[in-house]
Tab-separated table of C-alpha atoms and ligand atoms in Angstrom:
chain	number	residue	atom	x	y	z
U	9	MET	CA	-41.369	-3.485	16.687
U	10	THR	CA	-41.255	-4.663	13.080
U	11	VAL	CA	-44.038	-6.819	11.780
U	12	THR	CA	-43.061	-7.570	8.222
U	13	ALA	CA	-45.365	-7.176	5.268
U	14	ARG	CA	-47.281	-10.372	4.711
U	15	PRO	CA	-47.384	-12.136	1.391
U	16	HIS	CA	-51.174	-12.481	1.544
U	17	ASP	CA	-51.893	-8.918	2.512
U	18	SER	CA	-54.876	-8.655	0.217
U	19	HIS	CA	-56.705	-11.291	2.283
U	20	VAL	CA	-55.703	-10.021	5.671
U	21	SER	CA	-58.552	-9.120	7.967
U	22	GLN	CA	-58.317	-7.067	11.119
U	23	ASP	CA	-59.560	-10.033	13.107
U	24	LYS	CA	-57.675	-11.585	15.975
U	25	VAL	CA	-57.681	-15.156	17.174
U	26	ALA	CA	-57.372	-15.450	20.954
U	27	LYS	CA	-56.433	-18.845	22.345
U	28	PHE	CA	-56.572	-19.294	26.121
U	29	GLY	CA	-54.457	-21.977	27.777
U	30	GLY	CA	-55.538	-24.227	30.643
U	31	THR	CA	-54.443	-22.063	33.570
U	32	SER	CA	-56.060	-18.999	31.966
U	33	VAL	CA	-59.410	-20.750	32.124
U	34	ALA	CA	-59.025	-22.925	35.228
U	35	THR	CA	-61.622	-21.127	37.372
U	36	ALA	CA	-64.568	-18.730	37.103
U	37	ALA	CA	-62.307	-15.921	38.332
U	38	GLN	CA	-59.878	-16.619	35.481
U	39	LEU	CA	-62.727	-16.723	32.989
U	40	LEU	CA	-63.801	-13.241	34.067
U	41	LYS	CA	-60.309	-12.044	33.127
U	42	VAL	CA	-60.792	-13.721	29.759
U	43	LYS	CA	-64.085	-11.893	29.325
U	44	ALA	CA	-62.469	-8.551	30.117
U	45	ILE	CA	-59.733	-9.248	27.551
U	46	ILE	CA	-62.216	-10.185	24.835
U	47	ASP	CA	-64.532	-7.276	25.610
U	48	ALA	CA	-61.614	-4.845	25.459
U	49	ASP	CA	-61.089	-5.419	21.726
U	50	PRO	CA	-63.932	-6.075	19.266
U	51	LYS	CA	-61.402	-7.530	16.821
U	52	ARG	CA	-60.934	-10.519	19.109
U	53	ARG	CA	-63.677	-12.453	17.353
U	54	PHE	CA	-62.310	-15.997	17.313
U	55	ILE	CA	-61.818	-17.572	20.714
U	56	VAL	CA	-60.131	-20.944	21.199
U	57	PRO	CA	-60.287	-22.245	24.787
U	58	SER	CA	-58.382	-25.140	26.355
U	59	ALA	CA	-59.966	-27.382	28.961
U	60	PRO	CA	-59.730	-26.082	32.547
U	61	GLY	CA	-56.153	-26.604	33.716
U	62	LYS	CA	-54.753	-26.644	37.224
U	63	ALA	CA	-56.322	-24.037	39.493
U	64	ASP	CA	-53.341	-24.472	41.847
U	65	ALA	CA	-50.319	-26.743	42.246
U	66	LYS	CA	-52.335	-29.532	43.918
U	67	ASP	CA	-55.083	-29.497	41.324
U	68	THR	CA	-55.462	-31.938	38.393
U	69	LYS	CA	-56.106	-30.871	34.801
U	70	VAL	CA	-59.551	-31.810	33.527
U	71	THR	CA	-57.869	-33.468	30.509
U	72	ASP	CA	-55.918	-35.775	32.839
U	73	LEU	CA	-59.110	-36.674	34.705
U	74	LEU	CA	-60.763	-37.517	31.404
U	75	TYR	CA	-57.913	-39.810	30.343
U	76	LEU	CA	-58.248	-41.479	33.737
U	77	ALA	CA	-61.993	-41.936	33.265
U	78	HIS	CA	-61.294	-43.565	29.921
U	79	GLN	CA	-58.726	-45.943	31.437
U	80	LEU	CA	-61.161	-47.000	34.153
U	81	ALA	CA	-63.926	-47.574	31.621
U	82	ALA	CA	-61.573	-49.628	29.438
U	83	LYS	CA	-60.864	-51.879	32.432
U	84	GLY	CA	-64.569	-52.225	33.103
U	85	GLN	CA	-64.265	-50.311	36.386
U	86	PRO	CA	-66.746	-47.647	37.532
U	87	ILE	CA	-65.818	-44.147	36.378
U	88	ALA	CA	-68.160	-42.393	38.817
U	89	PRO	CA	-65.500	-41.246	41.350
U	90	VAL	CA	-63.513	-39.482	38.629
U	91	TRP	CA	-66.566	-38.372	36.723
U	92	ASP	CA	-67.993	-36.671	39.801
U	93	LYS	CA	-64.865	-34.540	40.029
U	94	ILE	CA	-65.104	-33.576	36.371
U	95	THR	CA	-68.791	-32.735	36.714
U	96	GLU	CA	-68.196	-30.640	39.805
U	97	ARG	CA	-65.383	-28.766	38.082
U	98	PHE	CA	-67.635	-27.704	35.216
U	99	LEU	CA	-70.785	-27.119	37.248
U	100	SER	CA	-69.013	-24.978	39.821
U	101	ILE	CA	-67.664	-22.740	37.060
U	102	VAL	CA	-71.183	-22.334	35.619
U	103	ARG	CA	-72.546	-21.592	39.118
U	104	ASP	CA	-69.820	-19.097	39.971
U	105	LEU	CA	-70.327	-17.280	36.679
U	106	LYS	CA	-74.108	-17.293	37.282
U	107	LEU	CA	-74.721	-18.546	33.761
U	108	THR	CA	-78.065	-20.028	32.795
U	109	LEU	CA	-76.556	-23.028	31.090
U	110	ASP	CA	-77.685	-26.573	31.766
U	111	LEU	CA	-74.644	-28.777	31.238
U	112	LYS	CA	-76.169	-31.835	32.867
U	113	PRO	CA	-77.447	-33.490	29.640
U	114	VAL	CA	-74.111	-32.918	27.863
U	115	LEU	CA	-72.139	-34.317	30.800
U	116	ASP	CA	-74.449	-37.330	31.094
U	117	GLN	CA	-74.124	-38.059	27.412
U	118	ALA	CA	-70.319	-37.841	27.510
U	119	LYS	CA	-70.237	-40.143	30.537
U	120	ALA	CA	-72.448	-42.731	28.841
U	121	THR	CA	-70.350	-42.590	25.661
U	122	ILE	CA	-67.112	-43.115	27.599
U	123	GLU	CA	-68.669	-45.977	29.555
U	124	GLY	CA	-69.880	-47.408	26.278
U	125	GLY	CA	-66.304	-47.822	25.013
U	126	ALA	CA	-65.446	-44.495	23.358
U	127	THR	CA	-61.818	-43.867	22.434
U	128	ALA	CA	-59.289	-42.079	24.646
U	129	ASP	CA	-59.317	-39.214	22.119
U	130	TYR	CA	-63.066	-38.819	22.498
U	131	ALA	CA	-62.819	-38.819	26.301
U	132	ALA	CA	-59.973	-36.264	26.357
U	133	SER	CA	-61.667	-33.977	23.844
U	134	ARG	CA	-64.667	-33.497	26.141
U	135	GLY	CA	-62.583	-31.145	28.301
U	136	GLU	CA	-62.426	-28.593	25.513
U	137	ALA	CA	-65.798	-29.484	23.955
U	138	ILE	CA	-67.768	-28.939	27.175
U	139	HIS	CA	-65.679	-26.046	28.402
U	140	GLY	CA	-66.220	-24.344	25.062
U	141	LEU	CA	-69.961	-24.270	25.806
U	142	ILE	CA	-69.275	-22.311	28.995
U	143	VAL	CA	-66.880	-19.917	27.286
U	144	ALA	CA	-69.302	-19.357	24.394
U	145	ALA	CA	-72.146	-18.585	26.821
U	146	LEU	CA	-69.994	-16.222	28.867
U	147	LEU	CA	-68.734	-14.323	25.828
U	148	ASN	CA	-71.921	-14.410	23.839
U	149	ALA	CA	-70.098	-16.207	21.052
U	150	GLU	CA	-71.407	-18.783	18.611
U	151	TYR	CA	-70.191	-22.261	19.531
U	152	VAL	CA	-68.600	-24.280	16.734
U	153	ASP	CA	-67.956	-27.956	17.425
U	154	ALA	CA	-64.353	-28.457	16.288
U	155	ALA	CA	-65.219	-31.935	14.938
U	156	GLU	CA	-67.476	-30.235	12.429
U	157	VAL	CA	-64.715	-28.194	10.797
U	158	ILE	CA	-61.278	-29.573	11.708
U	159	THR	CA	-60.595	-32.855	9.929
U	160	PHE	CA	-57.656	-35.239	9.617
U	161	ASP	CA	-56.711	-37.480	6.694
U	162	ARG	CA	-56.122	-41.234	6.893
U	163	ALA	CA	-52.491	-40.695	7.842
U	164	GLY	CA	-53.614	-38.526	10.765
U	165	ARG	CA	-52.435	-35.282	9.168
U	166	LEU	CA	-54.552	-32.174	9.150
U	167	ASP	CA	-56.796	-32.227	6.091
U	168	PRO	CA	-56.275	-28.989	4.111
U	169	ALA	CA	-60.066	-28.821	3.596
U	170	THR	CA	-60.165	-27.714	7.253
U	171	PHE	CA	-59.235	-24.133	6.389
U	172	ALA	CA	-62.101	-23.576	3.966
U	173	ALA	CA	-64.510	-25.320	6.332
U	174	ILE	CA	-63.644	-22.986	9.211
U	175	LYS	CA	-63.808	-19.927	7.000
U	176	LYS	CA	-67.259	-20.882	5.720
U	177	ARG	CA	-68.653	-21.870	9.111
U	178	CYS	CA	-67.370	-18.713	10.803
U	179	ALA	CA	-68.270	-16.216	8.086
U	180	GLY	CA	-70.668	-14.095	10.149
U	181	PRO	CA	-69.820	-10.767	11.791
U	182	GLY	CA	-70.009	-11.948	15.415
U	183	ARG	CA	-67.805	-13.857	17.814
U	184	TYR	CA	-67.047	-17.554	17.464
U	185	CYS	CA	-65.833	-20.009	20.081
U	186	ILE	CA	-64.014	-23.028	18.650
U	187	PRO	CA	-62.805	-25.443	21.333
U	188	GLY	CA	-59.138	-26.413	21.040
U	189	PHE	CA	-57.326	-29.752	20.847
U	190	TYR	CA	-59.580	-31.897	18.661
U	191	GLY	CA	-61.228	-32.471	15.309
U	192	ARG	CA	-62.570	-35.426	13.376
U	193	GLY	CA	-60.539	-38.297	11.927
U	194	ALA	CA	-60.967	-39.859	8.484
U	195	ASP	CA	-63.065	-42.572	10.163
U	196	GLY	CA	-65.544	-39.973	11.379
U	197	GLN	CA	-64.501	-40.365	15.024
U	198	VAL	CA	-63.247	-37.562	17.252
U	199	LYS	CA	-59.468	-37.253	17.066
U	200	THR	CA	-57.171	-35.037	19.119
U	201	PHE	CA	-53.861	-33.365	18.367
U	202	SER	CA	-51.052	-34.390	20.724
U	203	ARG	CA	-51.022	-32.978	24.269
U	204	GLY	CA	-51.075	-29.202	24.431
U	205	GLY	CA	-52.707	-29.203	20.996
U	206	SER	CA	-55.085	-26.282	21.565
U	207	ASP	CA	-52.128	-24.157	20.483
U	208	VAL	CA	-52.360	-25.884	17.102
U	209	THR	CA	-56.121	-25.294	16.859
U	210	GLY	CA	-55.535	-21.577	17.459
U	211	SER	CA	-52.982	-21.505	14.704
U	212	VAL	CA	-55.216	-23.410	12.274
U	213	VAL	CA	-58.101	-21.013	12.949
U	214	ALA	CA	-55.781	-18.016	12.480
U	215	ASN	CA	-54.762	-19.327	9.064
U	216	ALA	CA	-58.361	-20.086	8.082
U	217	VAL	CA	-59.730	-16.636	8.883
U	218	ASP	CA	-56.577	-14.816	7.694
U	219	ALA	CA	-56.201	-13.285	11.111
U	220	ALA	CA	-54.121	-10.176	11.589
U	221	ILE	CA	-52.640	-11.786	14.680
U	222	TYR	CA	-52.824	-14.996	16.696
U	223	GLU	CA	-52.868	-14.157	20.401
U	224	ASN	CA	-51.856	-17.056	22.603
U	225	TRP	CA	-52.884	-16.204	26.173
U	226	THR	CA	-51.086	-18.098	28.914
U	227	ASP	CA	-49.767	-17.545	32.446
U	228	VAL	CA	-46.431	-15.915	31.635
U	229	SER	CA	-45.688	-12.566	30.002
U	230	GLY	CA	-43.995	-14.089	26.991
U	231	VAL	CA	-41.062	-16.307	26.155
U	232	LEU	CA	-38.129	-15.715	28.472
U	233	MET	CA	-34.588	-15.258	27.146
U	234	THR	CA	-33.468	-18.271	29.100
U	235	ASP	CA	-34.578	-20.791	31.706
U	236	PRO	CA	-35.633	-18.869	34.857
U	237	ARG	CA	-34.469	-21.793	36.992
U	238	ILE	CA	-30.945	-20.882	35.875
U	239	VAL	CA	-31.258	-17.104	35.545
U	240	ALA	CA	-33.963	-15.976	37.974
U	241	GLU	CA	-34.220	-12.498	36.456
U	242	ALA	CA	-34.417	-13.744	32.830
U	243	LYS	CA	-36.103	-11.066	30.695
U	244	PRO	CA	-38.987	-11.751	28.326
U	245	ILE	CA	-38.192	-11.654	24.613
U	246	ALA	CA	-39.974	-8.775	22.851
U	247	GLU	CA	-39.674	-10.163	19.332
U	248	ILE	CA	-38.441	-13.457	17.912
U	249	THR	CA	-38.793	-15.124	14.522
U	250	TYR	CA	-40.512	-18.466	13.942
U	251	GLY	CA	-37.117	-19.932	13.021
U	252	GLU	CA	-35.389	-18.647	16.139
U	253	LEU	CA	-38.179	-19.986	18.323
U	254	ARG	CA	-37.810	-23.370	16.682
U	255	GLU	CA	-34.096	-23.421	17.537
U	256	LEU	CA	-34.788	-22.530	21.168
U	257	SER	CA	-37.583	-25.102	21.473
U	258	TYR	CA	-35.397	-27.809	19.971
U	259	MET	CA	-32.950	-27.168	22.756
U	260	GLY	CA	-35.553	-27.506	25.472
U	261	ALA	CA	-37.338	-24.161	25.846
U	262	SER	CA	-41.049	-24.970	26.021
U	263	VAL	CA	-43.606	-22.316	25.199
U	264	LEU	CA	-45.817	-23.312	22.343
U	265	HIS	CA	-46.761	-26.709	20.958
U	266	GLU	CA	-44.081	-27.630	18.404
U	267	GLU	CA	-46.552	-27.807	15.547
U	268	ALA	CA	-48.288	-24.525	16.305
U	269	VAL	CA	-45.988	-22.444	14.173
U	270	PHE	CA	-46.569	-24.260	10.886
U	271	PRO	CA	-50.163	-23.246	10.061
U	272	VAL	CA	-49.431	-19.526	10.516
U	273	ARG	CA	-45.911	-19.470	9.158
U	274	GLY	CA	-46.862	-19.664	5.469
U	275	LYS	CA	-49.057	-16.588	5.844
U	276	ALA	CA	-46.611	-14.806	8.153
U	277	ILE	CA	-49.333	-14.274	10.769
U	278	PRO	CA	-47.595	-13.124	13.960
U	279	ILE	CA	-48.165	-15.049	17.188
U	280	ASN	CA	-48.333	-12.922	20.310
U	281	ILE	CA	-47.724	-14.763	23.589
U	282	ARG	CA	-49.657	-12.870	26.292
U	283	ASN	CA	-50.365	-13.192	29.999
U	284	THR	CA	-54.045	-13.488	31.003
U	285	ASN	CA	-53.109	-12.313	34.505
U	286	ARG	CA	-51.203	-9.249	33.247
U	287	PRO	CA	-53.077	-8.222	30.104
U	288	ASP	CA	-51.205	-4.927	29.827
U	289	ASP	CA	-47.854	-6.654	29.302
U	290	ALA	CA	-46.898	-6.666	25.628
U	291	GLY	CA	-45.672	-10.275	25.734
U	292	THR	CA	-43.586	-11.840	22.997
U	293	MET	CA	-44.224	-11.288	19.318
U	294	ILE	CA	-43.294	-14.277	17.132
U	295	VAL	CA	-42.820	-12.996	13.604
U	296	ASP	CA	-41.664	-14.099	10.199
U	297	ARG	CA	-38.733	-11.728	10.016
U	298	ARG	CA	-37.285	-9.140	12.326
U	299	ASP	CA	-34.704	-6.452	12.203
U	300	PRO	CA	-31.990	-7.741	14.556
U	301	GLY	CA	-31.171	-4.152	15.589
U	302	SER	CA	-29.308	-4.175	18.851
U	303	GLN	CA	-30.796	-7.531	19.900
U	304	VAL	CA	-28.521	-9.898	18.023
U	305	VAL	CA	-29.017	-12.713	20.525
U	306	VAL	CA	-32.648	-13.386	21.412
U	307	GLY	CA	-32.366	-16.433	23.606
U	308	ILE	CA	-30.177	-19.101	25.130
U	309	ALA	CA	-31.256	-22.679	25.797
U	310	GLY	CA	-29.337	-25.731	26.908
U	311	THR	CA	-29.839	-29.415	27.601
U	312	LYS	CA	-27.812	-32.135	29.252
U	313	GLY	CA	-27.459	-35.735	28.141
U	314	PHE	CA	-25.172	-35.903	25.105
U	315	THR	CA	-22.126	-37.969	24.161
U	316	VAL	CA	-19.506	-36.848	21.644
U	317	PHE	CA	-17.556	-39.281	19.484
U	318	GLY	CA	-14.287	-37.683	18.326
U	319	ILE	CA	-12.683	-39.271	15.265
U	320	GLU	CA	-9.204	-38.346	14.009
U	321	LYS	CA	-7.412	-39.486	10.906
U	322	ALA	CA	-4.647	-37.756	9.001
U	323	LEU	CA	-5.835	-36.557	5.564
U	324	MET	CA	-9.436	-37.619	6.261
U	325	ASN	CA	-10.705	-34.806	4.042
U	326	GLY	CA	-9.207	-36.480	0.966
U	327	GLU	CA	-10.899	-39.802	1.603
U	328	VAL	CA	-14.057	-40.080	-0.474
U	329	GLY	CA	-17.029	-41.338	1.569
U	330	PHE	CA	-15.312	-41.021	4.977
U	331	LEU	CA	-18.176	-39.126	6.633
U	332	ARG	CA	-20.737	-41.442	5.164
U	333	ARG	CA	-18.987	-44.553	6.425
U	334	VAL	CA	-18.803	-43.124	9.946
U	335	LEU	CA	-22.464	-42.094	9.852
U	336	ASP	CA	-23.411	-45.516	8.459
U	337	ALA	CA	-22.168	-47.048	11.690
U	338	PHE	CA	-24.650	-44.914	13.644
U	339	GLU	CA	-27.427	-45.669	11.189
U	340	HIS	CA	-26.689	-49.350	11.476
U	341	HIS	CA	-27.450	-49.126	15.206
U	342	GLY	CA	-30.586	-47.078	14.540
U	343	ILE	CA	-29.106	-44.051	16.314
U	344	ALA	CA	-30.155	-40.540	15.233
U	345	VAL	CA	-27.281	-38.056	15.097
U	346	GLU	CA	-27.699	-34.501	16.474
U	347	HIS	CA	-24.649	-32.662	15.144
U	348	VAL	CA	-21.578	-33.420	13.082
U	349	PRO	CA	-19.011	-30.639	13.417
U	350	THR	CA	-15.935	-31.325	11.293
U	351	GLY	CA	-12.405	-29.979	11.272
U	352	ILE	CA	-9.226	-30.738	9.355
U	353	ASP	CA	-8.470	-34.401	9.987
U	354	THR	CA	-11.119	-34.525	12.728
U	355	MET	CA	-14.825	-34.974	12.970
U	356	SER	CA	-17.175	-35.205	15.946
U	357	VAL	CA	-20.502	-36.937	16.100
U	358	VAL	CA	-22.868	-35.753	18.807
U	359	VAL	CA	-25.677	-38.069	19.901
U	360	ALA	CA	-28.285	-37.885	22.638
U	361	ASP	CA	-27.686	-40.387	25.448
U	362	LYS	CA	-31.253	-41.609	25.256
U	363	GLN	CA	-30.542	-42.654	21.655
U	364	LEU	CA	-27.167	-44.160	22.426
U	365	GLY	CA	-28.056	-46.338	25.398
U	366	THR	CA	-25.240	-48.773	26.139
U	367	ARG	CA	-23.923	-49.051	22.593
U	368	ALA	CA	-20.898	-46.715	22.784
U	369	ASP	CA	-18.291	-49.529	22.798
U	370	ALA	CA	-19.917	-51.371	19.921
U	371	LEU	CA	-19.990	-48.137	17.926
U	372	VAL	CA	-16.289	-47.483	18.508
U	373	GLU	CA	-15.536	-50.956	17.146
U	374	ASP	CA	-17.720	-50.376	14.108
U	375	ILE	CA	-16.146	-46.966	13.385
U	376	ARG	CA	-12.664	-48.509	13.644
U	377	ALA	CA	-13.618	-51.248	11.207
U	378	ALA	CA	-15.291	-48.813	8.795
U	379	VAL	CA	-12.634	-46.079	8.455
U	380	GLN	CA	-9.452	-47.221	10.295
U	381	PRO	CA	-9.086	-43.918	12.150
U	382	ASP	CA	-5.934	-42.826	14.006
U	383	SER	CA	-8.045	-42.465	17.131
U	384	VAL	CA	-11.640	-42.530	18.366
U	385	SER	CA	-12.615	-40.943	21.664
U	386	VAL	CA	-15.918	-41.042	23.512
U	387	THR	CA	-16.830	-38.125	25.780
U	388	PRO	CA	-20.028	-38.670	27.772
U	389	GLY	CA	-21.697	-36.168	30.092
U	390	MET	CA	-21.909	-33.302	27.641
U	391	ALA	CA	-24.426	-30.497	27.587
U	392	LEU	CA	-25.276	-28.500	24.487
U	393	ILE	CA	-26.103	-24.816	24.622
U	394	ALA	CA	-27.689	-22.964	21.730
U	395	THR	CA	-27.226	-19.204	21.612
U	396	VAL	CA	-29.863	-18.100	19.147
U	397	GLY	CA	-30.272	-14.932	17.102
U	398	GLN	CA	-30.947	-14.228	13.457
U	399	GLY	CA	-27.834	-13.220	11.573
U	400	MET	CA	-25.604	-13.588	14.616
U	401	SER	CA	-22.915	-15.447	12.782
U	402	ASN	CA	-22.704	-12.412	10.461
U	403	ALA	CA	-22.659	-9.815	13.177
U	404	THR	CA	-19.013	-9.089	13.693
U	405	GLY	CA	-17.831	-9.831	17.163
U	406	THR	CA	-20.790	-11.914	18.351
U	407	ALA	CA	-18.867	-15.172	18.438
U	408	GLY	CA	-15.966	-13.354	20.072
U	409	ARG	CA	-18.207	-12.008	22.839
U	410	LEU	CA	-19.777	-15.435	23.324
U	411	PHE	CA	-16.464	-17.234	23.770
U	412	ALA	CA	-14.902	-14.443	25.833
U	413	SER	CA	-17.852	-14.628	28.243
U	414	LEU	CA	-17.383	-18.385	28.583
U	415	ALA	CA	-13.638	-18.004	29.121
U	416	ARG	CA	-14.210	-15.423	31.860
U	417	ALA	CA	-16.567	-17.871	33.575
U	418	ARG	CA	-13.823	-20.520	33.234
U	419	VAL	CA	-16.042	-22.773	31.164
U	420	ASN	CA	-14.149	-25.217	29.003
U	421	VAL	CA	-15.763	-25.330	25.546
U	422	ARG	CA	-15.532	-28.875	24.234
U	423	MET	CA	-17.285	-28.488	20.918
U	424	ILE	CA	-18.536	-25.704	18.627
U	425	ASP	CA	-21.105	-25.997	15.864
U	426	GLN	CA	-22.381	-23.040	13.945
U	427	GLY	CA	-24.725	-24.811	11.544
U	428	SER	CA	-25.644	-23.180	8.274
U	429	SER	CA	-28.783	-21.358	9.362
U	430	GLU	CA	-26.666	-18.444	10.620
U	431	GLN	CA	-29.040	-18.110	13.509
U	432	ASN	CA	-27.328	-20.001	16.243
U	433	ILE	CA	-24.033	-21.090	17.664
U	434	ILE	CA	-24.057	-24.345	19.581
U	435	VAL	CA	-21.372	-25.087	22.120
U	436	GLY	CA	-20.780	-28.335	23.950
U	437	VAL	CA	-19.668	-28.062	27.574
U	438	GLU	CA	-19.427	-30.476	30.468
U	439	GLU	CA	-22.786	-31.004	32.131
U	440	SER	CA	-21.514	-29.522	35.395
U	441	ASP	CA	-20.741	-26.288	33.501
U	442	LEU	CA	-24.207	-25.931	31.940
U	443	ALA	CA	-25.745	-23.459	34.399
U	444	GLY	CA	-22.580	-21.361	34.703
U	445	ALA	CA	-22.191	-21.190	30.947
U	446	ILE	CA	-25.786	-20.110	30.368
U	447	ARG	CA	-25.480	-17.428	33.044
U	448	ALA	CA	-22.280	-16.125	31.465
U	449	ILE	CA	-23.805	-15.931	27.977
U	450	TYR	CA	-26.993	-14.350	29.334
U	451	ASN	CA	-25.069	-11.660	31.191
U	452	GLU	CA	-23.107	-10.858	28.071
U	453	PHE	CA	-26.070	-10.464	25.739
U	454	ALA	CA	-29.196	-9.674	27.785
O	526	LIG	N1	-56.247	-29.894	27.255
O	526	LIG	C1	-55.269	-30.477	26.386
O	526	LIG	C2	-54.053	-30.915	27.175
O	526	LIG	O1	-54.046	-30.816	28.375
O	526	LIG	C3	-54.895	-29.591	25.250
O	526	LIG	C4	-54.417	-28.224	25.605
O	526	LIG	O2	-54.592	-27.757	26.726
O	526	LIG	O3	-53.837	-27.566	24.738
O	526	LIG	O4	-53.119	-31.404	26.614
């Protein structure tokens, strides 16, 4: 495994940030696994817990219960039925762990604040805030209220002062527990990140303390090469770059919160996705740069729901402003464009159906009026598949293998876009071919 030299090596500590997702901390039994993981490595000094997630498929996340409590309070209805569930969830964990921690006053205060008209963000943040008290007690860590150190500016963006504040507050030699998901807004009120935002907190803390690594503990042994609903035996990815992960996530693979990469990326701090239930698995390492070695393709992701507009006009390449006039038509309708592959005398415009709605006919008219094309075609029902791997467009033969595998599976490729990042090739296929195409590509490269 290659973990590249980091630009800020002089600041780098040996410390690790360990963030635990909702299912990792859903029950007392799970929390004992967390304790074993933390105790196994003294460098795991910064712990970022989520609120308790689903203990099983029928269960409800504490965060969802808290949003519900807020909704009831906002309608002036009693929150007691929901609040009792939340209380029982926390108190049973404390009981099962045999901790001497009296959460009653904290729970009562949160209830009264929500009943008194607190914001939805405040209500939701209590999942992490209260759970953090349990985790801190269990791990003998110092509790740091995230609202004390993580702040947002007026526009709702993370205030850069956050990093210094965390560093200063957590400067001692011991363990610290910083609950995920929330901080404090410019108005002084509690403010959360978007859903799943504890991932972002972990990343922010990792940046602040110049962590050697950001461990993100979840319930799978890393990012899989492709969707296991399509390829049941999909292998985990050992190593992937931030950029490659971004490409896969854009195409529908969901692992980390979208924004979680940014705070660590500038310092090239690796993110290690690990499985709380299988702590010996190495998981996936998300790094700044990797040596592609034999693994040219790291992952394959696909999504349905696209329409392709095909525009043909002889000598279009000589016409100044042709592309712009076509794209203006889309802009005029307020439609974001996903891809624009071009050829000689042809261009395609790929848009997501949820953007397009029922405006395809109107767009065709507008394109005709704008550029007088020889023809305009509309192909709905397309799926896009991204085959992702750094440097793959350079690696001789990769594209050949990709298209040969699709041909063998009798998949008709309707569109190809290689982008300029040199780290993916996107193909458009009919939606009914999506699963077959992904399987074919996986079998070729896995
Ligand atoms: N508990 C929050 C949520 O459910 C944040 C998180 O788990 O990351 O969205």
